[in-house]
Tab-separated table of C-alpha atoms and ligand atoms in Angstrom:
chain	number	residue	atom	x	y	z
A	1	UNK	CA	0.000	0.000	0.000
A	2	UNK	CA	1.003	3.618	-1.266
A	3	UNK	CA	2.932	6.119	1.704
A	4	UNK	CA	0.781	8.421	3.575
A	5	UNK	CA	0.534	11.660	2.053
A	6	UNK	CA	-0.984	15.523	2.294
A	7	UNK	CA	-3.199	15.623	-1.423
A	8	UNK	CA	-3.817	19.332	-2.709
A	9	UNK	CA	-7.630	19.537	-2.944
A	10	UNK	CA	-8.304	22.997	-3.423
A	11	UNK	CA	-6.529	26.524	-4.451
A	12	UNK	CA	-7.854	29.854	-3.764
A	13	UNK	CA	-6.552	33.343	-4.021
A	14	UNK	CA	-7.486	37.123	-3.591
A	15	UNK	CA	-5.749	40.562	-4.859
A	16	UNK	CA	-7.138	43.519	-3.372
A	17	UNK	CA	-9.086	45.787	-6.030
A	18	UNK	CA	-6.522	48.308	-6.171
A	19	UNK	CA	-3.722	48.285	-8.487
A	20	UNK	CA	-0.816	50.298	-8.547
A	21	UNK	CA	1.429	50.906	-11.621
A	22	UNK	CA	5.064	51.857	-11.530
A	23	UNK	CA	4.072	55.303	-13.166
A	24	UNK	CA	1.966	55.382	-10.146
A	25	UNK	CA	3.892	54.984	-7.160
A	26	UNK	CA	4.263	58.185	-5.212
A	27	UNK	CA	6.537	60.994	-6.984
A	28	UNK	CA	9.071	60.874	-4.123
A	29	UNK	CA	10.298	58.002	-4.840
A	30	UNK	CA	12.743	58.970	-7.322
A	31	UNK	CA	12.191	55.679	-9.574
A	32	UNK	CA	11.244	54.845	-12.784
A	33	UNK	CA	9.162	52.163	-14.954
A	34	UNK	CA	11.852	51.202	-17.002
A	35	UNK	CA	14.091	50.807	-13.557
A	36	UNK	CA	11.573	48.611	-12.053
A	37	UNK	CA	10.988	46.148	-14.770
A	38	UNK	CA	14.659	45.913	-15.688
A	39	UNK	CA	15.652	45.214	-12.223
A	40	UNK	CA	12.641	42.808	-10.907
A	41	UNK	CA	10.163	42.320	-13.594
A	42	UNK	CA	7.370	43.783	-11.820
A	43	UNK	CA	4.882	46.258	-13.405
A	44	UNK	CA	2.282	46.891	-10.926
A	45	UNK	CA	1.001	45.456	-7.356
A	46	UNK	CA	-2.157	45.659	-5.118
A	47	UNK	CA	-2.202	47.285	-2.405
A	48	UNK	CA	-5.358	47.127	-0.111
A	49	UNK	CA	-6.999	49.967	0.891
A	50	UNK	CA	-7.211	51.431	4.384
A	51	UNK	CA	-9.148	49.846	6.810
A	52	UNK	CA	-8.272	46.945	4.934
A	53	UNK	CA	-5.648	43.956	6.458
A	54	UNK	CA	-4.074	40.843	6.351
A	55	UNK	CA	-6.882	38.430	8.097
A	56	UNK	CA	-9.595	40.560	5.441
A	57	UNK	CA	-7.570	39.175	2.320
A	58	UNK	CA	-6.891	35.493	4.293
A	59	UNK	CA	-11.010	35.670	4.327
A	60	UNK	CA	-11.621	35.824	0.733
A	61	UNK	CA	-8.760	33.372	-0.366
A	62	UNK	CA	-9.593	30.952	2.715
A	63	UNK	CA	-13.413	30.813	0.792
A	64	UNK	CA	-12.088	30.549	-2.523
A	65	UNK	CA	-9.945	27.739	-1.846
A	66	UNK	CA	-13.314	25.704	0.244
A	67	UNK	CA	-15.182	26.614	-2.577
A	68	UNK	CA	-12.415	24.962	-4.927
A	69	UNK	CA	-12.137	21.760	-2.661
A	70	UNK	CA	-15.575	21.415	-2.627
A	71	UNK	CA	-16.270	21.814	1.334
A	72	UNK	CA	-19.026	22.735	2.670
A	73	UNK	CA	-19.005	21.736	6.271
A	74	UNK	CA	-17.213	23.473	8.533
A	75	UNK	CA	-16.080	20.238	10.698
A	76	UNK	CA	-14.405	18.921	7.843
A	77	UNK	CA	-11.647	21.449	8.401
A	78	UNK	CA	-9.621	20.388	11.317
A	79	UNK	CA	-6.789	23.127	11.303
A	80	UNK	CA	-6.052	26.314	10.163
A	81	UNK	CA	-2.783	27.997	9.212
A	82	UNK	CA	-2.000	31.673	8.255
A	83	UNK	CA	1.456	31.676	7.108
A	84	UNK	CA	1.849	35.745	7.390
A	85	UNK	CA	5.156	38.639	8.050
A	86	UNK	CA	2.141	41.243	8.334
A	87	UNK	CA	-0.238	39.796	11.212
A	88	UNK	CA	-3.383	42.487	11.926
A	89	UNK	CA	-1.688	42.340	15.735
A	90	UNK	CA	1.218	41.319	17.448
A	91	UNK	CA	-1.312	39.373	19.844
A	92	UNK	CA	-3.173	37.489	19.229
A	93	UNK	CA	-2.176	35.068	16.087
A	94	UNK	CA	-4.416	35.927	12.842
A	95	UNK	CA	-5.636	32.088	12.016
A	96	UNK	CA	-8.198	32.409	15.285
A	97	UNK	CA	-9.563	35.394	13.615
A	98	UNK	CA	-10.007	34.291	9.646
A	99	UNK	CA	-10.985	30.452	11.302
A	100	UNK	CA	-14.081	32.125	12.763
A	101	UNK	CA	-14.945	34.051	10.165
A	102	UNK	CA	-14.657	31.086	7.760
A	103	UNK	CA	-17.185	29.424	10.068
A	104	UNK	CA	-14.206	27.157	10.874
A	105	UNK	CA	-15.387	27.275	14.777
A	106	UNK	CA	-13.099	25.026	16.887
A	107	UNK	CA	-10.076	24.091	14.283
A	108	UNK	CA	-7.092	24.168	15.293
A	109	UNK	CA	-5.319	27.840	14.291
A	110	UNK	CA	-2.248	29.559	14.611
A	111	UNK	CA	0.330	32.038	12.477
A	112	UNK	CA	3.372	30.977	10.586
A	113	UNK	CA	6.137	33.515	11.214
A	114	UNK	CA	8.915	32.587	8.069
A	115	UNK	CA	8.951	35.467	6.429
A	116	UNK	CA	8.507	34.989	2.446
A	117	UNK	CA	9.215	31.197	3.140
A	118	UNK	CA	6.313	30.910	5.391
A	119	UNK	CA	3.719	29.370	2.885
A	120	UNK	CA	6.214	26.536	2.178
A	121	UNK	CA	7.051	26.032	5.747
A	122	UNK	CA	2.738	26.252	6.342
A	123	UNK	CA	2.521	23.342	3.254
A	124	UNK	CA	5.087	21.689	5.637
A	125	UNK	CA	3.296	22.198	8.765
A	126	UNK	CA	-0.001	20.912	7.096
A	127	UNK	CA	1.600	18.077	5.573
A	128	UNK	CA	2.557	16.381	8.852
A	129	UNK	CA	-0.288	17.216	10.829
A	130	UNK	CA	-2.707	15.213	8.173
A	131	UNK	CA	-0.187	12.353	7.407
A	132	UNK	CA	-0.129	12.087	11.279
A	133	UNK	CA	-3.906	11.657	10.937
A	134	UNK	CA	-4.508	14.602	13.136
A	135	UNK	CA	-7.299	16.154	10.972
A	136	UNK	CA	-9.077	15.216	8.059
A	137	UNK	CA	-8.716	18.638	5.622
A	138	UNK	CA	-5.915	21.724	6.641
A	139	UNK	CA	-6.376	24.913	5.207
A	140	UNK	CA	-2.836	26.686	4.743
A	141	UNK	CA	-3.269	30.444	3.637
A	142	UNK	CA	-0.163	32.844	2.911
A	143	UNK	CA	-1.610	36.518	3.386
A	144	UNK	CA	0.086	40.031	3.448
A	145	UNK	CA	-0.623	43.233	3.536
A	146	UNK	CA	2.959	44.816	3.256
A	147	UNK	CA	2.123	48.119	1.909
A	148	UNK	CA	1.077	48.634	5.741
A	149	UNK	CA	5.476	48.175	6.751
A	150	UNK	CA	6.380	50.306	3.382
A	151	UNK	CA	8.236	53.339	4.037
A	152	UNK	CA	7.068	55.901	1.215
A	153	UNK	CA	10.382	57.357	1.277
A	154	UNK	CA	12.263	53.936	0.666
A	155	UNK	CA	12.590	53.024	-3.183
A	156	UNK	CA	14.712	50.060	-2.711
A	157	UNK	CA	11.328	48.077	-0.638
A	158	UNK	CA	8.397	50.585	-1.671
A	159	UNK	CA	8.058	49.932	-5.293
A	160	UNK	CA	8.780	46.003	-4.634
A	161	UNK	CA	5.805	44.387	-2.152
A	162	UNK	CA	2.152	44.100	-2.717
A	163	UNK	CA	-0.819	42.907	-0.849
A	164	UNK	CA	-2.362	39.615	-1.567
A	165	UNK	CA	-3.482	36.293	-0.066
A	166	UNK	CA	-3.489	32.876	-1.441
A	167	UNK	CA	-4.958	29.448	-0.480
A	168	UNK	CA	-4.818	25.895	-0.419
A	169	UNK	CA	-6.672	22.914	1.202
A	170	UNK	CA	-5.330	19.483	2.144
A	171	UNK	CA	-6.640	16.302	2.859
A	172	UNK	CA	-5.550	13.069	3.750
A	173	UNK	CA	-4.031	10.807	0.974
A	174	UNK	CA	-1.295	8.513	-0.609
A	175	UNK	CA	1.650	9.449	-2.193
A	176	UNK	CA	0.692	7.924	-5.505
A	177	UNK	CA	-2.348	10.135	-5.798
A	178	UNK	CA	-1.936	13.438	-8.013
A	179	UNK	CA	-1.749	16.711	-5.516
A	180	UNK	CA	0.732	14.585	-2.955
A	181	UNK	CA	3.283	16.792	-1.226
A	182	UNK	CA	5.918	14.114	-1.684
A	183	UNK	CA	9.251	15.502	-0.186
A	184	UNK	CA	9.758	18.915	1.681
A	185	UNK	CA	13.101	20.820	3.075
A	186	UNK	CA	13.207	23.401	5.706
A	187	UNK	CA	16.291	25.483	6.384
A	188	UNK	CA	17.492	28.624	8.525
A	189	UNK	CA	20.231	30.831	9.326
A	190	UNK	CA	19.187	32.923	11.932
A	191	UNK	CA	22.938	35.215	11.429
A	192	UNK	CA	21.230	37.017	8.532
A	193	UNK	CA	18.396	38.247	10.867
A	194	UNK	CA	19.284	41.820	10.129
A	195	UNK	CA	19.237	41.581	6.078
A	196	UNK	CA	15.085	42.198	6.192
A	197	UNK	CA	13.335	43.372	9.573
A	198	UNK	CA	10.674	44.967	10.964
A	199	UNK	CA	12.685	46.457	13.721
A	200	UNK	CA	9.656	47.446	15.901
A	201	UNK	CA	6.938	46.439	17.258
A	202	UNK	CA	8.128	43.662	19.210
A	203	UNK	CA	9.786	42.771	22.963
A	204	UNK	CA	13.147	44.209	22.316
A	205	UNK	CA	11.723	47.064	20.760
A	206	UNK	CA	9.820	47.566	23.814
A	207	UNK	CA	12.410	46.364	26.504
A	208	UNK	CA	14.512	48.991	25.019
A	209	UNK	CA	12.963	52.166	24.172
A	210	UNK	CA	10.154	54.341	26.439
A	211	UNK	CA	8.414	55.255	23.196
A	212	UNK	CA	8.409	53.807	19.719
A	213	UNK	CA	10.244	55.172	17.335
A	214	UNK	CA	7.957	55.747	13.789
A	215	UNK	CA	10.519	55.106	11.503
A	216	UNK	CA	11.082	51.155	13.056
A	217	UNK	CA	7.712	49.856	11.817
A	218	UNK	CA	8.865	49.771	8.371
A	219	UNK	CA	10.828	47.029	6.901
A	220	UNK	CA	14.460	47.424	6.073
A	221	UNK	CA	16.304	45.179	3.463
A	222	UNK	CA	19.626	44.779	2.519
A	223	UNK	CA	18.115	44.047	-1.131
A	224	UNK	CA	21.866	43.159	-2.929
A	225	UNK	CA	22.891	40.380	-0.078
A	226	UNK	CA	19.205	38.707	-0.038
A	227	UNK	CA	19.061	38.493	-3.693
A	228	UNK	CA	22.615	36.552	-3.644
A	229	UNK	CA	21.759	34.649	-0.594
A	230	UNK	CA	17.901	33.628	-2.007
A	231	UNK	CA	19.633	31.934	-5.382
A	232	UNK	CA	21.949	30.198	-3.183
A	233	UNK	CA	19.404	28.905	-0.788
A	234	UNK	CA	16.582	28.488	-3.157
A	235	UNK	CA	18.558	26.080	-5.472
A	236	UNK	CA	20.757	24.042	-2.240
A	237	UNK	CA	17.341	23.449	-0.940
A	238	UNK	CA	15.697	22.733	-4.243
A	239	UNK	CA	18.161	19.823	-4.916
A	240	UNK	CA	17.888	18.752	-1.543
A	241	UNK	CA	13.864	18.252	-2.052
A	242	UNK	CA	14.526	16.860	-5.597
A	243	UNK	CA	17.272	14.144	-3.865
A	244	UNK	CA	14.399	13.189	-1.274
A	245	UNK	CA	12.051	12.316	-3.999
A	246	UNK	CA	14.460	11.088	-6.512
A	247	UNK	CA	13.626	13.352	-9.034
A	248	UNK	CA	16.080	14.841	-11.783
A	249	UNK	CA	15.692	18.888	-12.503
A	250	UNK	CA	14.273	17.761	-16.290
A	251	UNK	CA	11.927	15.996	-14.440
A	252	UNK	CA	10.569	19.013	-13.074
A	253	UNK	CA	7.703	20.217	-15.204
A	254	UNK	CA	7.089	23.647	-13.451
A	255	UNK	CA	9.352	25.797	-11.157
A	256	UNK	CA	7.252	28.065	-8.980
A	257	UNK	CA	9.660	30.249	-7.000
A	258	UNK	CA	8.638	32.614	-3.901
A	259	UNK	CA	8.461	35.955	-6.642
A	260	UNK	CA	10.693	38.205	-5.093
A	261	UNK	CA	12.541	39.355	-8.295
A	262	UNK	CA	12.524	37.751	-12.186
A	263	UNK	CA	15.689	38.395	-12.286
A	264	UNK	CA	16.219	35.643	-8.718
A	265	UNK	CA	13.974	32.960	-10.686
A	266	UNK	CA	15.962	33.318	-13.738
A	267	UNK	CA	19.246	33.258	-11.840
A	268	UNK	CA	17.542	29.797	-9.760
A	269	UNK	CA	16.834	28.397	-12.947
A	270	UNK	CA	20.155	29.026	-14.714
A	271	UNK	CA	21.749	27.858	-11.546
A	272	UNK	CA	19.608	24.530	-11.403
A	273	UNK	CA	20.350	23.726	-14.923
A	274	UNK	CA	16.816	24.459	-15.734
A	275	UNK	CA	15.103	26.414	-19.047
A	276	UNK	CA	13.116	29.400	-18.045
A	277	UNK	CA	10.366	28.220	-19.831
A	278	UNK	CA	9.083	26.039	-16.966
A	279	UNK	CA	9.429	29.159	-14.481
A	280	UNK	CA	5.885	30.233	-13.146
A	281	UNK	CA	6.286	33.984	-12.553
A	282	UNK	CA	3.302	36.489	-11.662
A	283	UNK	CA	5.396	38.933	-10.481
A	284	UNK	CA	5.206	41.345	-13.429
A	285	UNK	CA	1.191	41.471	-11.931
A	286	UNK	CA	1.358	41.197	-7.942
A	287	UNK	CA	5.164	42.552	-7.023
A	288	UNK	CA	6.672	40.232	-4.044
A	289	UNK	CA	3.630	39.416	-1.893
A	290	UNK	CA	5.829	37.636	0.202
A	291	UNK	CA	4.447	34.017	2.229
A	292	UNK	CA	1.177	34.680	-0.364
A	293	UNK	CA	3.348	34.872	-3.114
A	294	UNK	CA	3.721	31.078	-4.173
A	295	UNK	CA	-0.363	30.266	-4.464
A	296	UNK	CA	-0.824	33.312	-5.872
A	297	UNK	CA	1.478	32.308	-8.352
A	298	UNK	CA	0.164	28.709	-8.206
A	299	UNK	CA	-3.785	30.045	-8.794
A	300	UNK	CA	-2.376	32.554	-11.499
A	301	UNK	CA	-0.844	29.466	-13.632
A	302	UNK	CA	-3.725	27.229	-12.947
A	303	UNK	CA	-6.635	29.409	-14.155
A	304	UNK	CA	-4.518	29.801	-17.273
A	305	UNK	CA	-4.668	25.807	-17.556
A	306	UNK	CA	-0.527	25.742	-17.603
A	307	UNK	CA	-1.171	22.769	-15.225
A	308	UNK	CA	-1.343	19.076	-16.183
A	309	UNK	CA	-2.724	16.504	-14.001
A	310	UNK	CA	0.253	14.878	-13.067
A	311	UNK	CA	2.774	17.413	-13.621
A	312	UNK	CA	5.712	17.869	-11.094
A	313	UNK	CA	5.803	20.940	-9.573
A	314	UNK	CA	8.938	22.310	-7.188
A	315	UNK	CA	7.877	25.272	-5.028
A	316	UNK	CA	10.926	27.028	-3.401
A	317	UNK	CA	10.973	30.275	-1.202
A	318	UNK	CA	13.412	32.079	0.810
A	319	UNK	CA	13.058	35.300	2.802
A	320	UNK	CA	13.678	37.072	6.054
A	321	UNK	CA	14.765	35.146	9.021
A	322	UNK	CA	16.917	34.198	7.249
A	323	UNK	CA	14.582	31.212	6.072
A	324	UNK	CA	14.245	29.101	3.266
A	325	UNK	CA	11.905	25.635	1.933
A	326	UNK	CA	10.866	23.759	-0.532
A	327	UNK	CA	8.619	21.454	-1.556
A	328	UNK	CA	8.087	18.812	-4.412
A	329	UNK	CA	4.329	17.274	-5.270
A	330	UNK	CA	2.468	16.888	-8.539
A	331	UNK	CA	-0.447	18.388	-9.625
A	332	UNK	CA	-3.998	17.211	-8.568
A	333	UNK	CA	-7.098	17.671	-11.039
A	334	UNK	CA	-8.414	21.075	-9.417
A	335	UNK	CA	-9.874	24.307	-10.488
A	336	UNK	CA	-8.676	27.476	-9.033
A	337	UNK	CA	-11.114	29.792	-6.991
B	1	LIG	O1	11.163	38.588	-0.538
B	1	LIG	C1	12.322	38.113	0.086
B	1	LIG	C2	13.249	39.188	0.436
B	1	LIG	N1	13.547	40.130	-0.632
B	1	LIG	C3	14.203	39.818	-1.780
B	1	LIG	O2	14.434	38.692	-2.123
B	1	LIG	C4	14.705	40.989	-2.595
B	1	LIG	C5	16.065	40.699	-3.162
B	1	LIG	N2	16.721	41.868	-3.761
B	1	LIG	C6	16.310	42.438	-4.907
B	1	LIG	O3	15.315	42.055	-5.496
B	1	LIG	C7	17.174	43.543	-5.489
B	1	LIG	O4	18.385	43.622	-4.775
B	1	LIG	C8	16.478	44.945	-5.462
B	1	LIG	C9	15.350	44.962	-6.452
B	1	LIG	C10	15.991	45.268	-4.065
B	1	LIG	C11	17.478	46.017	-5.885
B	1	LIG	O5	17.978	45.705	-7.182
B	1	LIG	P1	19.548	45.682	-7.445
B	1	LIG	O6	19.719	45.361	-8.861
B	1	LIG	O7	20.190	44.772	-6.452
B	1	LIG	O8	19.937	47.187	-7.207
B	1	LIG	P2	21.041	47.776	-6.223
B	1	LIG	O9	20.577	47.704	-4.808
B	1	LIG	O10	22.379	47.220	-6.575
B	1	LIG	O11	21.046	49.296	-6.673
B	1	LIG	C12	21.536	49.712	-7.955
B	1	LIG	C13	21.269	51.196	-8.123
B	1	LIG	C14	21.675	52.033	-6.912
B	1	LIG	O12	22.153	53.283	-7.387
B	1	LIG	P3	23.724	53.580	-7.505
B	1	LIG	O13	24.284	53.389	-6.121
B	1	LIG	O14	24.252	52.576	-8.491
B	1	LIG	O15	23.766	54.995	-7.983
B	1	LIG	C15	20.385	52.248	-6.166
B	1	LIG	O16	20.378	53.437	-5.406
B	1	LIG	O17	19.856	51.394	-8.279
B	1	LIG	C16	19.395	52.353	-7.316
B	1	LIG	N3	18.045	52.012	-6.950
B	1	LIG	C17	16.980	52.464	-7.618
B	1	LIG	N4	16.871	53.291	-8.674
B	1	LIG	C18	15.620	53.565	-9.124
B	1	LIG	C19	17.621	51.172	-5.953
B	1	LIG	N5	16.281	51.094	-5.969
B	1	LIG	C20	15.858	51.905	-6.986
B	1	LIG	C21	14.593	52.214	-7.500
B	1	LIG	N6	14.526	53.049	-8.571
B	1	LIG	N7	13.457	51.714	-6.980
């Protein structure tokens, strides 16, 4: 009899109504279109409006991605996971919050803190609680709402993140079903905590300082070292994955990268050995929506039917933290909500 594994079931995403275009972006930025596609790819993000956060967009992708899998009953669901850098509070997690509001009642629910990694390490997370039999279906739901940590006078992060949430549900399987999660790595370096951070807002924030200071809500990025750092990571931990379920890299139909920068995913692919014609990007449309970034990308490719039954897929992310993950499963016969 076939392995245990976690079978995708259902995919779901949301982009707030608002887009922004690079001629857009506020004046004072000193940047340019043709700067901003050259060096990332991107050519506009969403970016919620006010009033409007992270558990708001987890809400509409969590329903899309039920919808998609086809459940109805809110027992069914036995855990939730919001794999978010941009929780609505400090305290408490998110997950209780979008949970109830999904009519999710008593599931299990908590945040996953991994930076841009944190929907692979939520995949992970999901994958052994339901091969452990601990719930029947796990909804795992990357969300952000970064243009909240932007500083508008910061062109190396402000014309880079969106807002976005994307969604995915998993139930109980075997590994020779299509949609298995069939190997996973998880890596950190926690020495590289400095090269993107939210320096406020937290305990040594407060344990040091009377009052906040404004300026340390926003995120700060040491953009040239991450970029070298995330094709490193992205393609040690990508072979690792591909070694664990004896894959080759031209077995690898689809490469769908955490979309931080084209110019990253076309350095991963070169450095894998891999054409980048099997690179998912939806960057150009939704900028670096960090932990929602991969379903987005994953519901982007799907409603455009680039998706086989069967395909292999390798989804690999690395971001603050320092973290990085990846996972390898093929594709499951699905349609995108
Ligand atoms: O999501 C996970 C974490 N984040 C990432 O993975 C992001 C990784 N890093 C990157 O994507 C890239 O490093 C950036 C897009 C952030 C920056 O691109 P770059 O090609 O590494 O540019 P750079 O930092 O080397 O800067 C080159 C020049 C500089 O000017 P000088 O010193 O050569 O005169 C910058 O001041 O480009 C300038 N610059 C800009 N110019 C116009 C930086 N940002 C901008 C901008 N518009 N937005």
């Amino acid at each position: 009899m076939a392995a245990r594994a976690a079978v995708l079931k259902g995919l779901g995403s949301y982009l707030p109504p608002r887009t922004v275009t690079n001629d857009e972006l506020p004046r004072q930025l000193d940047t340019s279109d043709a700067w901003i596609r050259q060096r990332t790819g991107i050519r506009q993000r969403h970016w919620a409006d006010p009033g409007v956060c992270t558990s708001d967009l987890a809400v509409e992708a969590g329903h899309r991605a039920l919808k998609s899998a086809g459940i109805g009953t809110s027992d069914a669901v036995g855990m939730v996971i919001v794999a978010t850098t941009t929780p609505d509070h400090p305290c408490p997690a998110t997950a209780p919050d979008v949970a109830a509001r999904l009519g999710l009642g008593p599931a299990a629910a908590f945040d996953v803190a991994a930076g841009c990694s944190g929907f692979v390490y939520a995949l992970a997370t999901a994958a052994a609680a339901l091969t452990a039999g601990y719930a029947e279906h796990v909804l795992v739901i990357g969300a952000e709402t970064f243009s909240t940590v932007l500083d508008p006078a910061d062109r190396t992060t402000a014309v880079i993140f969106g807002d976005g949430a994307g969604a995915v549900v998993l139930r109980g399987g075997t590994c020779d079903e299509p949609g298995a999660i069939l190997a996973v790595d998880l890596g950190s370096d926690g020495t590289g905590k400095d090269f993107a951070s939210i320096p406020g807002g937290g305990a040594r924030e407060r344990s040091v300082r009377a009052e906040p200071n404004p300026d340390d809500r926003y995120l700060r990025m040491r953009g040239k070292e991450i970029f070298a750092q995330a094709v490193r990571r992205m393609a040690h931990s990508s072979a690792t994955a591909l070694g664990k379920v004896g894959w080759s890299v031209d077995q690898v139909d689809h490469l769908v990268g955490h979309q931080a920068n084209l110019r990253i995913l076309h350095a991963l692919a070169q450095q894998l050995g891999m054409d980048k014609q099997r690179v998912v990007s939806h960057i150009q449309q939704a900028g670096n929506t960090s932990a929602a970034s991969i379903p987005l990308a994953l519901a982007d490719a799907a409603a455009q039917h680039r998706f086989q039954t069967h395909d292999r897929l390798l989804l690999t992310a690395f971001g603050a933290g320092l973290t990085w993950g990846s996972a390898a499963l093929t594709w499951p016969q699905l349609t995108p909500a």
